[in-house]
Amino acid sequence: MSRARPPAGDNCNDTSPSTPLLLHSDTASTLGPASSSDASSFRSTSPSRGQRQRAVAAARHLSFALAVLSSLCAGSITVFSLYGHIFQERLHYTQFQVNGLASAASIAMYIPVPFLGYLCDRVGPAPLSLLSAIFFSAGYGLAGGLYRRAEAEALRLEQRGSMAYVAMIVAFVFIGIGTSAMYLSAVATCAKNFGQGKHRGLALAIPIAAFGLSGMWLSQVGSRLLCERLADGSNGDVDVFRFFLFLAILLFVVGLLGTFGLRIVDERDLIDEAVEELERSGILDGSGLFGTSSRTYGTIEPVNLVDEEDAGILGPLKNPEEEEEARLKKQWALNAETRRFLTDHTMWFFALGFFFMIGPGEAFINNLGTVIKTLYPPTLHYVGKPTSAATHVSIVGITSTVVRLLTGTLTDLLAPSPQARHIQISSSVPMLQRMQFSVSRIAFLLFFAAVLSLGLASLASGMIQNHGERFWIVSGLIGAGYGAVFSLTPIIITVIWGVENFATNWGIVAMFPALGSTMWGLIYSAVYQAGARRSGPHEGGDEQDIFCYGVSCYAPTFWAMAASVWIACGLVFWADTQTDSWPGQTNKQTNNSSIVSKRSVEKLYYPHEPHYFRFFVKKFQRRSPLINKGYHLRMHVIDVLVRRFLQAPTAPLPLALAAGGRGLMGDDGGGGGGKKKKIKVVVNLGCGSDVLPWQCLSRYPDDCRVGDVKFVDVDFPDLIERKRQTVLGTPELLGALSMVREQREGTKVSGGDSEGEARVTPSPVVFDSDQYVQIGCDLRRLDTLQQALVSVVGDVADCKFLFVAEVSITYMETEGADEVIRWAASLGDAEFVLLEQILPDGEKHPFASTMLSHFQKLNTQLKSVHTYPTVDDQRQRFSSRGWDASVNVWTLWQAWADEMFLSPEDRRKLDEVEDFDEWEEFALFASHYCLVHAKTTAGGGGGDAKTVPGPTPLKSISLPVKPVDIQFSECPGQRGQWRFGAAMQLLSQGGGSNVLVNVMGLGTKCRLQSCDVYGQTNLEGPAGEAARELTFREGGPTTRMCHSLTELGSQQQHCYLLAGGRGSPSSPMKDCWLFDVDARSWKRTHDLPTPLHRHSVTGLGDSGLAFLVGGRGAAAAFDGYLVYHTELGWVSCEVVGTERPTDVYGAVLSSWSTELKTRFDGIYAGGLQDGIVADQILSWELDVSDIKKPTVQFTRLKAAGDASEGRLLARFGATCLRTGSGGTFVVLGGIAGDHLLDFQDEILVCSVSEGKIGVNHRLVNQHVLNGEVPRPLLVGTSAVAMPDGRIVILGGGATCFSMGTFWNKGVYSLQLPNIEQTKTESRWMHEKTIDIIAGEQRSVPLTQDDVKPGAENTVFQTEPIIRLKIGTQEDFAKILREGKPVVLEGLDLGNCVSAWNLEGLVDRVGRDRKVVVHESTTEVMDFNAKNFRYIKTQFEDFARRVGKGDRLYLRALSHERPTEKPAVFSEDFPSLAPDFVLPPQLSLVAENLFSSVLRISGPVNMWLHYDVMANVYCQVSGTKRLILFPPADVEHLSFAPGASSSSIDVFASLGSLDKAGTSMRQTHPHEAVLTQGDVLFLPPLWLHTTTPVSDSSVAVNVFFKDLDDGSYAPGRDVYGNRDLAAYEKGRQDVARVANSFRKLPAEARQFYLLRLADELRRKAMQ
């Protein structure tokens, strides 16, 4: 009964979320076995992976053993029948009272289970085990004492007090709770530790079977060892008191053992996976607690739940912050799982079935002893030994145990593999799964429920009456059925709803047996008592001793029980047929997560179109940029081909057909000439919830007229029925259709029960209208599908068909899929659009292996991909099955670059939708999907896509291949797993390169502020120590990726230059740093002139210079060329000559020295332009003879051999390394422009000679090809060329769309051919990770030491704010992205500039208009000191007083609701509104408007403050001076916590350094003087203060939002100055943290709070 997780990324679950999904890395477990080849590579000082394996295995095995022991003891209540009749006989309990005890225990055992399960999931099984020890010991101890006392009273014939029975009830309640707690702790431990493996059934069956065995062995102990001795020396009944005492002690000890031994191993991984699947499933929308609402960059999983660049590293949590985050994540995930479980309606049917199944079994076991007593008359004297309750308790226990183990094993072997742990609904489905022998867990459940009912019916039939020797039949059947049902139910729950919340889920379902047991116990008691009253007291008995004999005592009850089980079977079977997620329905899943992804694309990429996916998606989730772009491309290419089909002219029908043909055309077919045209029919095969028909009707109404076009959706009947209900219930969908007809009647076929009768087969056409039809049909039944098509479109000869199969028929068996393709061609005039996966470089390519593994895990294997792995195979597939030979086939990567689908302008516009930089991952994804467009000869012309021959296969290019020696050293765990860093080699004191450092980049969860350090294993002592002892001095760059790290060869100083990089794609960096190899320290150096990432930098020999070309800024590629000089900084190069490279980023760049020390040569190739790899390979010559005016000349290179070699060299994201001397270099990894680089082409040795470039040879390692060494993914790697001729490759990997993440698991060392090297067995091994302590973020501030006597120091220097003129809104958008204040000149603000003065404003506003103004007693207003007051006055009076020099200031408020609503100038001053306009260049401001404020001031200063929102300050009249400080200066300007205003008199402080405090001197003031018509752009959080230069000032201040709404604090915000939500929450967190230290001594409290403050400061600098 497995909930099938649909294939991700292909109408499958995908992640990532943009809403950050809480992701997990699909990396290799640290528990995986070490290969023998590198077992010796691990140093003794590193953590042993083997030790970790053994420790984890030991913890699992110990927990499992203790869980089994707990289960073996937990079922003590199941031996109730051993002593239940003794309570009746000796304590004179009635049958109702005896059943009352059993029911109390049963209710107590089941009712608290949800709470106990909730507790177990959240705090672990150990506390539950302790709880069970307490309740068991208390319960059995109390029950034993009460029994002994009651027995003594009965012997003395004393009346039993009613409170004694109540106390006994309480004792059995304790026993029931203890049973539940111990059993649940044991089963949950096994479920979570083993429940995701292939033996999950057996792992759960063993403790469940042990629970069943507990009744058997405990009953034997009680009846044989702790029993009474009869006079003849034989065993009598159990000695209840001693038995209860034994159980109290035993269970207390077992509970204590479980407290210390039951553990969930690697629970954090379970939670991470649960979070990821919940968010990818589309059921949940993520949590703002663990991610942002914007984007994810460099995602590890699609779907992920956590933005891996912004979340913390979820490694071993060693500090309270991370522990708290993990706790909150666990709580969030488990609560979400619980909600999902409770809202699944199929669960309730399943639980109700469990209620009707298990209740009869429980009641039978509880009353087994009294049932046996009814088999013979009480006066009968046995000859020999009668059957006993203990015997049959043992039989029930044995059969239950055997069957539990059997079902656990058989379901592991025969049941369908669980495809996911969560309910998911797909949009397109696997049409056919591999046919193999399997039996679902539901079938097992129903079979054994039938066995249970057979046992109940056997007893009810009376066949056992007076034949106690036959009672084993009943005990065996009921025991087998009861055991199997109780075993299968929790197994099914783990398969469907997962293991991470198992205890809660199982607890909810387990409540139902308590109700069933109680109900049937009461029914049995009533029937028994009625029979007993008819029988009366037995001979020689007391009047209180009422017993029943005969079939009437139990038959009615057990017949009803058997019927109850049959009802339960019906409920479970019905539930099974109602959901497509249970076994047997796995082919029929629709994938909601895929539709969620398409909904994300629809909303982001098509904002101005009607949105139809929203009707199939409950809640919008923004996916990650990678998934959005991938799905957009999929949707777009199909849309283009469908559009071309719709817009193509259709040939008229032949006259014969036109006269008698059928169809849906009008009388003249829509044409005025009287000739009928063929109707166009678009058939979507495996449509799922796709909305292609409505999109076409909306986008191309003129091409989709009624009678000309019909859309047909085809999918499994149940899926189509669901879609039909959605359409009928959605006016927006139904309203687009006309002449909607009822479901068609079935078709009569022969074969009725009598002659002449015919049975009616339901019609597969479930929805019909003029434009749109739904057909519910299995694609294996092509005859049925064709009949349905004919019934809705008429004769197929009258039609022109377009079949669309978007990742659907690939899940069919290949023969079935091929038959669909052949059948479609047989219809005549037809086209076919197929989109599905391919394997262009085979199954061993890292992306391919990840993709295949993903689908394999989901049991939704890709079938056709193995038979048709390449575009040529797909072309042949169609051409050999009736389609024209000119079949067009593209990879999606080729389609992306094809102008038939997307023009360069289209691609540029797509870049504006959301920031994107995952180009390597996008290319890998797109290269593994193909798009096929085929047509039949009957289709003729008609605007079909041109035949585009694919690129020449590169394997046909004759290039030599040379073997290369590769050494691989695996890194333990997740060490070394990061991408887009940069590496450098450091020399030890004695020389020799023995340390490599991979600097920053993107790790498994986030961007890193650390470095990985590697050392060589063959170097003894000092060499190894050099790596292990490496540390950095304080200070260095902040976290980043996609930066450059270049060695600067210089005789004076050995340095590495780190330049630029990025945070998010829209946040490039400009800071540069020098790393001094000898001093092991970072030093800030000259910044880049503009922020850049993915730029190309190469060192220039030993000159100490570096050359930079290209790179990406915030919005576009950099068009400059720079030379770095340690003293001059970055010097711009002049390009000489006519050749100039295309502006790109991520290009291949290399250099080599010439004989002249002032000239350098090199190559420059590829790079990305407008989303595609540029076809350019150039040489360059750099002249630095005048370092202040360097020049560079480019020359386009020709290929030395085959022209196709250029396609191998023009790459994006590749590494280029010099080797040897001259123009020889190695190109490694990256992506190519129109194809996937296969294994032979990934590493090339190239050279430049005589103006030509050639590939000398390809480098291939046979061990990698054979799979002996893991194949690396050469994307995001860091590579270093070593002096000994080796190339060492560190890190690397990629997000494989929504199918997982591939990481290179270790270090690769390549020995280049033809380079001599001393043979060595050295390996590069990961030694440690060290942090870079970020510092020197700003330029060096002015300090007290810098203040010297003299006039030059009497005035504090300010930096003038730049003044610009802009012409377009794009110019302003660029300014906004840069985030720096700018004065904009020459903008047209309307008539206000010339018309507004104080006198004129009085007439326009109204003399009597009341306004609230600030009235100050001093020139400098202070908000904190409140040295002003608010007064309400007439506008005329206010203007008059300002005119005469009074210190007044008007900041206008909303006229209607000043305390509730932000001011809006046009509403508050409608008479002035026509005069003031925002120019078109500032349209972005108007589109995101928050408020617009009129400001009029006299000679008074506005206090120093900051605004949370961005704004433009439009100076209408007068002159005003403003001083601004960057946000980082806030700590120096006396802002109180939570305050947005400061009391510092900035203008006085700037006038003299003597008045400026020490803190003030560390600031970076900027100054602007605004005159009439100037507009100041004020970025958010820039601190500022103003003073009028003229007597009065009039301005309009317009505030606008530059962040998403979720970033701002919710609630009222009249002034638009409420701090961001994150800060408000952070202040609450700070208060909570500070409060946690309140009990510590003052010194300790201060010490640790200062440490925390320092930690926060460091994080602020990152």
PDB file of N, CA and C in Angstrom, residues 9-11 428 630-639 641 803-811 832-838 874 877-878 890-892 895 925-926 928-933:
ATOM      1  N   GLY A   9      10.831  16.013 -11.535  1.00  0.00           N
ATOM      2  CA  GLY A   9      11.333  16.776 -12.633  1.00  0.00           C
ATOM      3  C   GLY A   9      10.706  16.450 -13.938  1.00  0.00           C
ATOM      4  N   ASP A  10      10.008  15.347 -14.066  1.00  0.00           N
ATOM      5  CA  ASP A  10       9.363  14.969 -15.304  1.00  0.00           C
ATOM      6  C   ASP A  10       7.944  14.648 -14.984  1.00  0.00           C
ATOM      7  N   ASN A  11       7.191  15.692 -14.815  1.00  0.00           N
ATOM      8  CA  ASN A  11       5.873  15.510 -14.268  1.00  0.00           C
ATOM      9  C   ASN A  11       6.051  14.743 -12.982  1.00  0.00           C
ATOM     10  N   SER A 428       1.496  13.881 -14.913  1.00  0.00           N
ATOM     11  CA  SER A 428       1.620  12.968 -16.020  1.00  0.00           C
ATOM     12  C   SER A 428       2.139  11.695 -15.450  1.00  0.00           C
ATOM     13  N   GLY A 630      13.858  25.464 -16.149  1.00  0.00           N
ATOM     14  CA  GLY A 630      13.721  24.187 -16.836  1.00  0.00           C
ATOM     15  C   GLY A 630      12.297  23.899 -17.249  1.00  0.00           C
ATOM     16  N   TYR A 631      11.350  24.126 -16.347  1.00  0.00           N
ATOM     17  CA  TYR A 631       9.950  23.886 -16.699  1.00  0.00           C
ATOM     18  C   TYR A 631       9.454  24.892 -17.725  1.00  0.00           C
ATOM     19  N   HIS A 632       9.922  26.122 -17.617  1.00  0.00           N
ATOM     20  CA  HIS A 632       9.514  27.096 -18.632  1.00  0.00           C
ATOM     21  C   HIS A 632       9.970  26.651 -20.010  1.00  0.00           C
ATOM     22  N   LEU A 633      11.196  26.168 -20.115  1.00  0.00           N
ATOM     23  CA  LEU A 633      11.691  25.719 -21.415  1.00  0.00           C
ATOM     24  C   LEU A 633      10.868  24.557 -21.928  1.00  0.00           C
ATOM     25  N   ARG A 634      10.562  23.608 -21.068  1.00  0.00           N
ATOM     26  CA  ARG A 634       9.728  22.477 -21.481  1.00  0.00           C
ATOM     27  C   ARG A 634       8.381  22.948 -21.995  1.00  0.00           C
ATOM     28  N   MET A 635       7.750  23.812 -21.232  1.00  0.00           N
ATOM     29  CA  MET A 635       6.432  24.296 -21.629  1.00  0.00           C
ATOM     30  C   MET A 635       6.500  25.127 -22.903  1.00  0.00           C
ATOM     31  N   HIS A 636       7.576  25.919 -23.018  1.00  0.00           N
ATOM     32  CA  HIS A 636       7.662  26.849 -24.137  1.00  0.00           C
ATOM     33  C   HIS A 636       7.885  26.129 -25.460  1.00  0.00           C
ATOM     34  N   VAL A 637       8.786  25.155 -25.491  1.00  0.00           N
ATOM     35  CA  VAL A 637       9.060  24.506 -26.779  1.00  0.00           C
ATOM     36  C   VAL A 637       7.838  23.749 -27.273  1.00  0.00           C
ATOM     37  N   ILE A 638       7.102  23.159 -26.358  1.00  0.00           N
ATOM     38  CA  ILE A 638       5.871  22.484 -26.772  1.00  0.00           C
ATOM     39  C   ILE A 638       4.858  23.495 -27.266  1.00  0.00           C
ATOM     40  N   ASP A 639       4.765  24.616 -26.576  1.00  0.00           N
ATOM     41  CA  ASP A 639       3.832  25.663 -27.001  1.00  0.00           C
ATOM     42  C   ASP A 639       4.172  26.171 -28.401  1.00  0.00           C
ATOM     43  N   LEU A 641       5.651  24.551 -30.896  1.00  0.00           N
ATOM     44  CA  LEU A 641       5.294  23.569 -31.917  1.00  0.00           C
ATOM     45  C   LEU A 641       3.784  23.431 -32.045  1.00  0.00           C
ATOM     46  N   PHE A 803      -0.120  14.903 -31.950  1.00  0.00           N
ATOM     47  CA  PHE A 803      -0.021  14.151 -30.709  1.00  0.00           C
ATOM     48  C   PHE A 803       1.099  14.743 -29.867  1.00  0.00           C
ATOM     49  N   VAL A 804       0.797  15.007 -28.613  1.00  0.00           N
ATOM     50  CA  VAL A 804       1.776  15.568 -27.680  1.00  0.00           C
ATOM     51  C   VAL A 804       1.979  14.574 -26.550  1.00  0.00           C
ATOM     52  N   ALA A 805       3.232  14.208 -26.305  1.00  0.00           N
ATOM     53  CA  ALA A 805       3.567  13.304 -25.199  1.00  0.00           C
ATOM     54  C   ALA A 805       4.728  13.924 -24.425  1.00  0.00           C
ATOM     55  N   GLU A 806       4.384  14.640 -23.362  1.00  0.00           N
ATOM     56  CA  GLU A 806       5.414  15.295 -22.554  1.00  0.00           C
ATOM     57  C   GLU A 806       5.783  14.390 -21.384  1.00  0.00           C
ATOM     58  N   VAL A 807       6.885  13.704 -21.532  1.00  0.00           N
ATOM     59  CA  VAL A 807       7.417  12.813 -20.500  1.00  0.00           C
ATOM     60  C   VAL A 807       6.307  11.918 -19.964  1.00  0.00           C
ATOM     61  N   SER A 808       5.739  11.119 -20.829  1.00  0.00           N
ATOM     62  CA  SER A 808       4.666  10.226 -20.399  1.00  0.00           C
ATOM     63  C   SER A 808       4.891   8.814 -20.910  1.00  0.00           C
ATOM     64  N   ILE A 809       5.047   8.638 -22.222  1.00  0.00           N
ATOM     65  CA  ILE A 809       5.144   7.273 -22.730  1.00  0.00           C
ATOM     66  C   ILE A 809       6.504   6.656 -22.445  1.00  0.00           C
ATOM     67  N   THR A 810       7.439   7.430 -21.926  1.00  0.00           N
ATOM     68  CA  THR A 810       8.735   6.846 -21.568  1.00  0.00           C
ATOM     69  C   THR A 810       8.615   5.894 -20.391  1.00  0.00           C
ATOM     70  N   TYR A 811       7.529   5.988 -19.620  1.00  0.00           N
ATOM     71  CA  TYR A 811       7.324   5.082 -18.498  1.00  0.00           C
ATOM     72  C   TYR A 811       6.624   3.790 -18.932  1.00  0.00           C
ATOM     73  N   PHE A 832       3.717  14.584 -34.484  1.00  0.00           N
ATOM     74  CA  PHE A 832       3.955  14.048 -33.147  1.00  0.00           C
ATOM     75  C   PHE A 832       5.018  14.913 -32.473  1.00  0.00           C
ATOM     76  N   VAL A 833       4.722  15.352 -31.252  1.00  0.00           N
ATOM     77  CA  VAL A 833       5.688  16.088 -30.446  1.00  0.00           C
ATOM     78  C   VAL A 833       5.967  15.257 -29.192  1.00  0.00           C
ATOM     79  N   LEU A 834       7.186  14.838 -29.066  1.00  0.00           N
ATOM     80  CA  LEU A 834       7.599  14.004 -27.945  1.00  0.00           C
ATOM     81  C   LEU A 834       8.673  14.728 -27.153  1.00  0.00           C
ATOM     82  N   LEU A 835       8.530  14.759 -25.833  1.00  0.00           N
ATOM     83  CA  LEU A 835       9.569  15.305 -24.965  1.00  0.00           C
ATOM     84  C   LEU A 835       9.846  14.259 -23.895  1.00  0.00           C
ATOM     85  N   GLU A 836      11.090  13.776 -23.848  1.00  0.00           N
ATOM     86  CA  GLU A 836      11.436  12.800 -22.831  1.00  0.00           C
ATOM     87  C   GLU A 836      12.949  12.754 -22.624  1.00  0.00           C
ATOM     88  N   GLN A 837      13.377  11.956 -21.669  1.00  0.00           N
ATOM     89  CA  GLN A 837      14.774  11.906 -21.277  1.00  0.00           C
ATOM     90  C   GLN A 837      15.609  11.108 -22.282  1.00  0.00           C
ATOM     91  N   ILE A 838      16.881  11.458 -22.353  1.00  0.00           N
ATOM     92  CA  ILE A 838      17.851  10.703 -23.136  1.00  0.00           C
ATOM     93  C   ILE A 838      19.128  10.569 -22.304  1.00  0.00           C
ATOM     94  N   GLN A 874      16.447   8.501 -31.371  1.00  0.00           N
ATOM     95  CA  GLN A 874      15.065   8.959 -31.391  1.00  0.00           C
ATOM     96  C   GLN A 874      14.614   9.270 -32.810  1.00  0.00           C
ATOM     97  N   ARG A 877      13.944   6.052 -34.415  1.00  0.00           N
ATOM     98  CA  ARG A 877      12.745   5.463 -33.812  1.00  0.00           C
ATOM     99  C   ARG A 877      11.494   5.892 -34.563  1.00  0.00           C
ATOM    100  N   PHE A 878      11.392   7.162 -34.895  1.00  0.00           N
ATOM    101  CA  PHE A 878      10.204   7.662 -35.568  1.00  0.00           C
ATOM    102  C   PHE A 878      10.229   7.343 -37.061  1.00  0.00           C
ATOM    103  N   TRP A 890      15.813  17.778 -31.271  1.00  0.00           N
ATOM    104  CA  TRP A 890      16.720  18.673 -30.559  1.00  0.00           C
ATOM    105  C   TRP A 890      16.906  18.142 -29.143  1.00  0.00           C
ATOM    106  N   THR A 891      18.035  18.389 -28.572  1.00  0.00           N
ATOM    107  CA  THR A 891      18.076  18.385 -27.114  1.00  0.00           C
ATOM    108  C   THR A 891      17.475  19.707 -26.668  1.00  0.00           C
ATOM    109  N   LEU A 892      17.014  19.765 -25.434  1.00  0.00           N
ATOM    110  CA  LEU A 892      16.471  21.040 -24.952  1.00  0.00           C
ATOM    111  C   LEU A 892      17.550  22.110 -24.899  1.00  0.00           C
ATOM    112  N   ALA A 895      17.540  23.386 -28.322  1.00  0.00           N
ATOM    113  CA  ALA A 895      16.324  24.175 -28.539  1.00  0.00           C
ATOM    114  C   ALA A 895      16.434  25.533 -27.869  1.00  0.00           C
ATOM    115  N   PHE A 925      20.766  19.522 -17.383  1.00  0.00           N
ATOM    116  CA  PHE A 925      19.366  19.111 -17.463  1.00  0.00           C
ATOM    117  C   PHE A 925      18.880  19.107 -18.911  1.00  0.00           C
ATOM    118  N   ALA A 926      19.089  20.226 -19.583  1.00  0.00           N
ATOM    119  CA  ALA A 926      18.552  20.368 -20.937  1.00  0.00           C
ATOM    120  C   ALA A 926      19.213  19.411 -21.915  1.00  0.00           C
ATOM    121  N   HIS A 928      19.944  16.381 -21.298  1.00  0.00           N
ATOM    122  CA  HIS A 928      19.436  15.036 -21.042  1.00  0.00           C
ATOM    123  C   HIS A 928      17.946  14.917 -21.350  1.00  0.00           C
ATOM    124  N   TYR A 929      17.403  15.883 -22.057  1.00  0.00           N
ATOM    125  CA  TYR A 929      16.019  15.819 -22.530  1.00  0.00           C
ATOM    126  C   TYR A 929      16.020  16.123 -24.022  1.00  0.00           C
ATOM    127  N   CYS A 930      15.212  15.407 -24.727  1.00  0.00           N
ATOM    128  CA  CYS A 930      15.130  15.659 -26.172  1.00  0.00           C
ATOM    129  C   CYS A 930      13.710  16.066 -26.545  1.00  0.00           C
ATOM    130  N   LEU A 931      13.626  16.807 -27.620  1.00  0.00           N
ATOM    131  CA  LEU A 931      12.354  17.233 -28.194  1.00  0.00           C
ATOM    132  C   LEU A 931      12.281  16.685 -29.608  1.00  0.00           C
ATOM    133  N   VAL A 932      11.267  15.896 -29.895  1.00  0.00           N
ATOM    134  CA  VAL A 932      11.089  15.285 -31.213  1.00  0.00           C
ATOM    135  C   VAL A 932       9.863  15.899 -31.872  1.00  0.00           C
ATOM    136  N   HIS A 933      10.036  16.277 -33.141  1.00  0.00           N
ATOM    137  CA  HIS A 933       8.892  16.746 -33.925  1.00  0.00           C
ATOM    138  C   HIS A 933       8.878  15.966 -35.231  1.00  0.00           C
TER     139      HIS A 933
END
